[in-house]
């Protein structure tokens, strides 16, 4: 009897060794499983994953991680929203144009509750995201908004979007306008974080545009809303930096 048990134990050990020494066995199992799951419909796959997650905690954690990663890769950062835009109207605009939305919201100022004029949209399906990325902008509440893929973590994407909302493009600068002159002019609207005139690397001549980043979104809006922005001999074109500017001579 004892020898039989030892024999069984030995056979079990031999099986585990065989599994380790024959990697093709796992590969064959994977191919078979893939072939079988390809015959299942989406609802059947969802039911199966739910059952696995309920039975095995580790599987549940892997399902959660995969879902988070998938949704993060479907997220768009949306800029230039009208102040009146709500999370609901943002979602309505994108769902009607591209497809089903998993989640979406407009970011607001924690102190005032007012919109920071940017937000995020997460699509349920990749083809909806693809359709959105094929277009430069989307009409939201009657105004053209701009968007791009927010490939960072959510916190990172919020930080990036926050900077973008405070960063202004300044066009139609005179050739003689320097960075100091640019910053001096815009400092009347509020504290500036950074800014510069853009120069050609070869000729070192001004490209007649630059960028200014304010400390707060409110000060950036002051600069945009002021209609009388004349520096030197030129009336300036001032837009949020995600705006695609084309010089007058193009």
mmCIF file of C-alpha atoms in Angstrom:
data_model
loop_
_atom_site.group_PDB
_atom_site.id
_atom_site.type_symbol
_atom_site.label_atom_id
_atom_site.label_comp_id
_atom_site.label_asym_id
_atom_site.label_seq_id
_atom_site.Cartn_x
_atom_site.Cartn_y
_atom_site.Cartn_z
ATOM 1 C CA UNK A 1 0.000 0.000 0.000
ATOM 2 C CA UNK A 2 2.781 2.332 1.009
ATOM 3 C CA UNK A 3 4.693 1.544 -2.128
ATOM 4 C CA UNK A 4 1.559 2.283 -4.181
ATOM 5 C CA UNK A 5 1.227 5.733 -2.566
ATOM 6 C CA UNK A 6 4.873 6.448 -3.221
ATOM 7 C CA UNK A 7 4.335 5.359 -6.772
ATOM 8 C CA UNK A 8 1.394 7.731 -7.144
ATOM 9 C CA UNK A 9 3.388 10.566 -5.596
ATOM 10 C CA UNK A 10 6.249 9.872 -7.923
ATOM 11 C CA UNK A 11 3.906 9.919 -10.888
ATOM 12 C CA UNK A 12 2.505 13.304 -9.793
ATOM 13 C CA UNK A 13 5.983 14.761 -9.456
ATOM 14 C CA UNK A 14 6.910 13.359 -12.831
ATOM 15 C CA UNK A 15 3.855 15.061 -14.348
ATOM 16 C CA UNK A 16 4.861 18.466 -12.920
ATOM 17 C CA UNK A 17 8.394 17.975 -14.205
ATOM 18 C CA UNK A 18 6.998 17.026 -17.595
ATOM 19 C CA UNK A 19 4.902 20.237 -17.625
ATOM 20 C CA UNK A 20 7.986 22.333 -16.931
ATOM 21 C CA UNK A 21 10.151 20.484 -19.449
ATOM 22 C CA UNK A 22 7.586 20.587 -22.268
ATOM 23 C CA UNK A 23 6.698 24.281 -22.856
ATOM 24 C CA UNK A 24 4.809 23.280 -25.992
ATOM 25 C CA UNK A 25 2.095 21.779 -23.796
ATOM 26 C CA UNK A 26 1.208 25.204 -22.335
ATOM 27 C CA UNK A 27 1.414 26.770 -25.776
ATOM 28 C CA UNK A 28 -0.990 24.181 -27.161
ATOM 29 C CA UNK A 29 -3.409 24.780 -24.276
ATOM 30 C CA UNK A 30 -3.283 28.534 -24.894
ATOM 31 C CA UNK A 31 -4.057 28.069 -28.587
ATOM 32 C CA UNK A 32 -6.948 25.767 -27.762
ATOM 33 C CA UNK A 33 -8.384 28.238 -25.239
ATOM 34 C CA UNK A 34 -8.056 31.130 -27.666
ATOM 35 C CA UNK A 35 -9.774 29.112 -30.366
ATOM 36 C CA UNK A 36 -12.636 28.263 -28.017
ATOM 37 C CA UNK A 37 -13.127 31.810 -26.690
ATOM 38 C CA UNK A 38 -13.251 33.214 -30.219
ATOM 39 C CA UNK A 39 -16.515 31.308 -30.702
ATOM 40 C CA UNK A 40 -18.141 33.056 -27.731
ATOM 41 C CA UNK A 41 -20.257 36.206 -27.976
ATOM 42 C CA UNK A 42 -19.394 39.341 -25.989
ATOM 43 C CA UNK A 43 -22.064 38.720 -23.328
ATOM 44 C CA UNK A 44 -20.881 35.127 -22.847
ATOM 45 C CA UNK A 45 -17.299 36.319 -22.392
ATOM 46 C CA UNK A 46 -18.403 38.927 -19.859
ATOM 47 C CA UNK A 47 -20.385 36.315 -17.909
ATOM 48 C CA UNK A 48 -17.382 33.978 -17.922
ATOM 49 C CA UNK A 49 -15.008 36.696 -16.663
ATOM 50 C CA UNK A 50 -17.446 37.669 -13.913
ATOM 51 C CA UNK A 51 -17.701 34.032 -12.817
ATOM 52 C CA UNK A 52 -13.904 33.663 -12.779
ATOM 53 C CA UNK A 53 -13.535 36.907 -10.822
ATOM 54 C CA UNK A 54 -16.106 35.823 -8.243
ATOM 55 C CA UNK A 55 -14.365 32.452 -7.828
ATOM 56 C CA UNK A 56 -10.713 33.505 -7.860
ATOM 57 C CA UNK A 57 -9.683 36.806 -6.125
ATOM 58 C CA UNK A 58 -6.438 36.996 -8.115
ATOM 59 C CA UNK A 59 -8.382 36.759 -11.375
ATOM 60 C CA UNK A 60 -10.689 39.553 -10.158
ATOM 61 C CA UNK A 61 -7.681 41.804 -9.531
ATOM 62 C CA UNK A 62 -6.250 41.076 -12.979
ATOM 63 C CA UNK A 63 -9.624 41.844 -14.576
ATOM 64 C CA UNK A 64 -9.764 45.185 -12.694
ATOM 65 C CA UNK A 65 -6.199 46.095 -13.747
ATOM 66 C CA UNK A 66 -6.902 45.246 -17.382
ATOM 67 C CA UNK A 67 -10.118 47.281 -17.359
ATOM 68 C CA UNK A 68 -8.367 50.321 -15.838
ATOM 69 C CA UNK A 69 -5.572 50.120 -18.425
ATOM 70 C CA UNK A 70 -8.050 49.724 -21.272
ATOM 71 C CA UNK A 71 -10.125 52.715 -20.173
ATOM 72 C CA UNK A 72 -6.996 54.855 -19.667
ATOM 73 C CA UNK A 73 -6.042 54.178 -23.288
ATOM 74 C CA UNK A 74 -9.505 55.260 -24.486
ATOM 75 C CA UNK A 75 -9.415 58.669 -22.739
ATOM 76 C CA UNK A 76 -9.450 62.011 -24.531
ATOM 77 C CA UNK A 77 -8.480 65.333 -22.995
ATOM 78 C CA UNK A 78 -10.852 68.028 -24.309
ATOM 79 C CA UNK A 79 -9.885 71.728 -24.274
ATOM 80 C CA UNK A 80 -11.529 75.047 -25.046
ATOM 81 C CA UNK A 81 -14.943 74.173 -23.665
ATOM 82 C CA UNK A 82 -17.525 76.942 -23.215
ATOM 83 C CA UNK A 83 -17.915 78.006 -19.591
ATOM 84 C CA UNK A 84 -21.524 76.771 -19.602
ATOM 85 C CA UNK A 85 -20.589 73.214 -20.654
ATOM 86 C CA UNK A 86 -21.500 70.546 -18.101
ATOM 87 C CA UNK A 87 -20.378 66.937 -17.879
ATOM 88 C CA UNK A 88 -23.746 65.937 -19.333
ATOM 89 C CA UNK A 89 -23.567 68.195 -22.400
ATOM 90 C CA UNK A 90 -19.921 67.208 -22.963
ATOM 91 C CA UNK A 91 -20.879 63.513 -23.003
ATOM 92 C CA UNK A 92 -23.879 64.204 -25.245
ATOM 93 C CA UNK A 93 -21.708 65.982 -27.825
ATOM 94 C CA UNK A 94 -19.139 63.195 -28.025
ATOM 95 C CA UNK A 95 -21.558 60.258 -27.869
ATOM 96 C CA UNK A 96 -23.709 61.678 -30.679
ATOM 97 C CA UNK A 97 -20.622 62.262 -32.841
ATOM 98 C CA UNK A 98 -18.530 59.148 -32.185
ATOM 99 C CA UNK A 99 -20.240 56.466 -30.103
ATOM 100 C CA UNK A 100 -20.934 55.228 -26.586
ATOM 101 C CA UNK A 101 -19.199 56.921 -23.632
ATOM 102 C CA UNK A 102 -17.940 54.985 -20.609
ATOM 103 C CA UNK A 103 -17.462 58.162 -18.568
ATOM 104 C CA UNK A 104 -16.930 61.867 -19.043
ATOM 105 C CA UNK A 105 -16.680 65.006 -16.946
ATOM 106 C CA UNK A 106 -15.775 68.679 -16.998
ATOM 107 C CA UNK A 107 -13.119 69.764 -14.502
ATOM 108 C CA UNK A 108 -14.155 72.559 -12.130
ATOM 109 C CA UNK A 109 -12.332 74.905 -9.780
ATOM 110 C CA UNK A 110 -12.514 73.469 -6.253
ATOM 111 C CA UNK A 111 -12.852 76.937 -4.695
ATOM 112 C CA UNK A 112 -15.395 78.568 -7.022
ATOM 113 C CA UNK A 113 -17.106 75.560 -8.592
ATOM 114 C CA UNK A 114 -16.697 77.200 -12.007
ATOM 115 C CA UNK A 115 -15.625 75.250 -15.069
ATOM 116 C CA UNK A 116 -11.907 75.159 -15.854
ATOM 117 C CA UNK A 117 -12.976 74.763 -19.491
ATOM 118 C CA UNK A 118 -11.394 71.379 -20.048
ATOM 119 C CA UNK A 119 -12.530 67.847 -19.393
ATOM 120 C CA UNK A 120 -12.125 64.178 -20.234
ATOM 121 C CA UNK A 121 -14.050 61.644 -22.274
ATOM 122 C CA UNK A 122 -13.553 57.868 -22.095
ATOM 123 C CA UNK A 123 -15.060 55.790 -24.879
ATOM 124 C CA UNK A 124 -16.395 52.263 -24.515
ATOM 125 C CA UNK A 125 -14.965 51.124 -27.847
ATOM 126 C CA UNK A 126 -11.713 51.745 -29.682
ATOM 127 C CA UNK A 127 -13.389 52.518 -32.994
ATOM 128 C CA UNK A 128 -15.175 55.466 -31.314
ATOM 129 C CA UNK A 129 -11.828 56.796 -30.111
ATOM 130 C CA UNK A 130 -10.356 56.335 -33.583
ATOM 131 C CA UNK A 131 -13.201 58.345 -35.141
ATOM 132 C CA UNK A 132 -12.669 61.185 -32.649
ATOM 133 C CA UNK A 133 -8.903 61.287 -33.257
ATOM 134 C CA UNK A 134 -9.465 61.560 -37.014
ATOM 135 C CA UNK A 135 -11.010 64.990 -36.419
ATOM 136 C CA UNK A 136 -9.229 68.059 -35.066
ATOM 137 C CA UNK A 137 -12.139 69.251 -32.979
ATOM 138 C CA UNK A 138 -15.730 68.728 -31.914
ATOM 139 C CA UNK A 139 -18.580 71.205 -31.524
ATOM 140 C CA UNK A 140 -19.660 71.335 -27.876
ATOM 141 C CA UNK A 141 -22.453 73.733 -26.874
ATOM 142 C CA UNK A 142 -22.022 75.654 -30.124
ATOM 143 C CA UNK A 143 -18.254 76.124 -29.861
ATOM 144 C CA UNK A 144 -15.354 74.218 -31.414
ATOM 145 C CA UNK A 145 -13.344 72.339 -28.789
ATOM 146 C CA UNK A 146 -9.999 70.609 -29.345
ATOM 147 C CA UNK A 147 -8.954 67.195 -28.121
ATOM 148 C CA UNK A 148 -6.085 64.715 -28.045
ATOM 149 C CA UNK A 149 -5.309 61.341 -26.502
ATOM 150 C CA UNK A 150 -4.662 61.573 -22.749
ATOM 151 C CA UNK A 151 -2.200 58.694 -22.525
ATOM 152 C CA UNK A 152 -0.967 59.509 -19.008
ATOM 153 C CA UNK A 153 -2.464 58.414 -15.703
ATOM 154 C CA UNK A 154 -5.575 60.400 -14.795
ATOM 155 C CA UNK A 155 -3.685 62.608 -12.306
ATOM 156 C CA UNK A 156 -0.963 63.219 -14.881
ATOM 157 C CA UNK A 157 -3.524 64.017 -17.560
ATOM 158 C CA UNK A 158 -5.260 66.512 -15.254
ATOM 159 C CA UNK A 159 -1.928 68.199 -14.483
ATOM 160 C CA UNK A 160 -1.095 68.447 -18.193
ATOM 161 C CA UNK A 161 -4.549 69.748 -19.073
ATOM 162 C CA UNK A 162 -4.329 72.310 -16.270
ATOM 163 C CA UNK A 163 -1.099 73.732 -17.717
ATOM 164 C CA UNK A 164 -2.545 73.684 -21.244
ATOM 165 C CA UNK A 165 -5.567 75.675 -20.065
ATOM 166 C CA UNK A 166 -3.259 78.413 -18.704
ATOM 167 C CA UNK A 167 -0.842 78.480 -21.649
ATOM 168 C CA UNK A 168 -1.539 81.063 -24.349
ATOM 169 C CA UNK A 169 -0.399 81.323 -27.923
ATOM 170 C CA UNK A 170 0.485 84.891 -28.975
ATOM 171 C CA UNK A 171 0.604 85.548 -32.718
ATOM 172 C CA UNK A 172 1.283 88.462 -35.098
ATOM 173 C CA UNK A 173 4.216 89.769 -33.057
ATOM 174 C CA UNK A 174 6.409 92.433 -34.643
ATOM 175 C CA UNK A 175 9.929 91.279 -35.548
ATOM 176 C CA UNK A 176 11.480 93.575 -32.946
ATOM 177 C CA UNK A 177 9.457 92.232 -29.980
ATOM 178 C CA UNK A 178 11.679 90.414 -27.464
ATOM 179 C CA UNK A 179 10.774 87.905 -24.770
ATOM 180 C CA UNK A 180 11.163 90.564 -22.061
ATOM 181 C CA UNK A 181 8.817 92.892 -23.925
ATOM 182 C CA UNK A 182 6.286 90.071 -24.393
ATOM 183 C CA UNK A 183 6.307 89.123 -20.705
ATOM 184 C CA UNK A 184 6.192 92.756 -19.621
ATOM 185 C CA UNK A 185 3.101 93.369 -21.738
ATOM 186 C CA UNK A 186 1.170 90.347 -20.435
ATOM 187 C CA UNK A 187 2.141 90.816 -16.787
ATOM 188 C CA UNK A 188 -0.678 93.380 -16.455
ATOM 189 C CA UNK A 189 -3.175 90.496 -16.586
ATOM 190 C CA UNK A 190 -1.618 88.523 -13.742
ATOM 191 C CA UNK A 191 1.404 86.559 -12.549
ATOM 192 C CA UNK A 192 3.252 84.729 -15.318
ATOM 193 C CA UNK A 193 4.791 81.294 -14.838
ATOM 194 C CA UNK A 194 6.860 81.299 -18.025
ATOM 195 C CA UNK A 195 6.887 82.592 -21.567
ATOM 196 C CA UNK A 196 9.039 83.388 -24.579
ATOM 197 C CA UNK A 197 9.165 84.559 -28.175
ATOM 198 C CA UNK A 198 9.899 81.700 -30.599
ATOM 199 C CA UNK A 199 13.002 82.189 -32.764
ATOM 200 C CA UNK A 200 14.239 80.428 -35.902
ATOM 201 C CA UNK A 201 17.153 78.175 -34.916
ATOM 202 C CA UNK A 202 19.237 79.043 -37.994
ATOM 203 C CA UNK A 203 18.592 82.743 -38.582
ATOM 204 C CA UNK A 204 17.829 83.594 -34.916
ATOM 205 C CA UNK A 205 15.032 85.826 -36.209
ATOM 206 C CA UNK A 206 11.661 85.950 -34.504
ATOM 207 C CA UNK A 207 9.000 83.678 -35.978
ATOM 208 C CA UNK A 208 6.546 86.399 -34.949
ATOM 209 C CA UNK A 209 4.775 84.331 -32.329
ATOM 210 C CA UNK A 210 5.362 83.157 -28.772
ATOM 211 C CA UNK A 211 3.803 81.557 -25.690
ATOM 212 C CA UNK A 212 2.832 82.806 -22.246
ATOM 213 C CA UNK A 213 1.779 80.590 -19.320
ATOM 214 C CA UNK A 214 -0.082 82.274 -16.458
ATOM 215 C CA UNK A 215 -0.179 81.063 -12.859
ATOM 216 C CA UNK A 216 -3.968 80.857 -12.914
ATOM 217 C CA UNK A 217 -6.612 80.026 -15.490
ATOM 218 C CA UNK A 218 -8.559 83.173 -14.543
ATOM 219 C CA UNK A 219 -5.633 85.452 -15.478
ATOM 220 C CA UNK A 220 -5.192 83.611 -18.777
ATOM 221 C CA UNK A 221 -8.866 84.286 -19.535
ATOM 222 C CA UNK A 222 -8.394 87.991 -18.718
ATOM 223 C CA UNK A 223 -5.696 88.169 -21.387
ATOM 224 C CA UNK A 224 -7.873 86.370 -23.940
ATOM 225 C CA UNK A 225 -10.987 88.437 -23.243
ATOM 226 C CA UNK A 226 -9.238 91.823 -23.467
ATOM 227 C CA UNK A 227 -9.972 92.954 -27.034
ATOM 228 C CA UNK A 228 -7.406 95.784 -27.028
ATOM 229 C CA UNK A 229 -4.079 93.947 -27.181
ATOM 230 C CA UNK A 230 -1.647 96.038 -29.208
ATOM 231 C CA UNK A 231 2.089 95.527 -28.699
ATOM 232 C CA UNK A 232 4.403 97.731 -30.714
ATOM 233 C CA UNK A 233 2.690 98.259 -34.045
ATOM 234 C CA UNK A 234 0.701 95.039 -34.111
ATOM 235 C CA UNK A 235 -2.668 93.929 -32.827
ATOM 236 C CA UNK A 236 -1.998 90.568 -31.224
ATOM 237 C CA UNK A 237 -3.738 87.262 -31.868
ATOM 238 C CA UNK A 238 -4.122 85.548 -28.491
ATOM 239 C CA UNK A 239 -5.584 82.068 -28.161
ATOM 240 C CA UNK A 240 -5.222 79.099 -25.874
ATOM 241 C CA UNK A 241 -2.090 77.220 -26.944
ATOM 242 C CA UNK A 242 -3.932 74.172 -28.274
ATOM 243 C CA UNK A 243 -5.513 76.405 -30.946
ATOM 244 C CA UNK A 244 -3.981 75.684 -34.369
ATOM 245 C CA UNK A 245 -2.818 79.094 -35.546
ATOM 246 C CA UNK A 246 -2.126 79.947 -39.190
ATOM 247 C CA UNK A 247 -0.203 83.170 -39.948
ATOM 248 C CA UNK A 248 -1.979 85.735 -42.123
ATOM 249 C CA UNK A 249 0.305 85.134 -45.112
ATOM 250 C CA UNK A 250 -0.562 81.391 -45.378
#
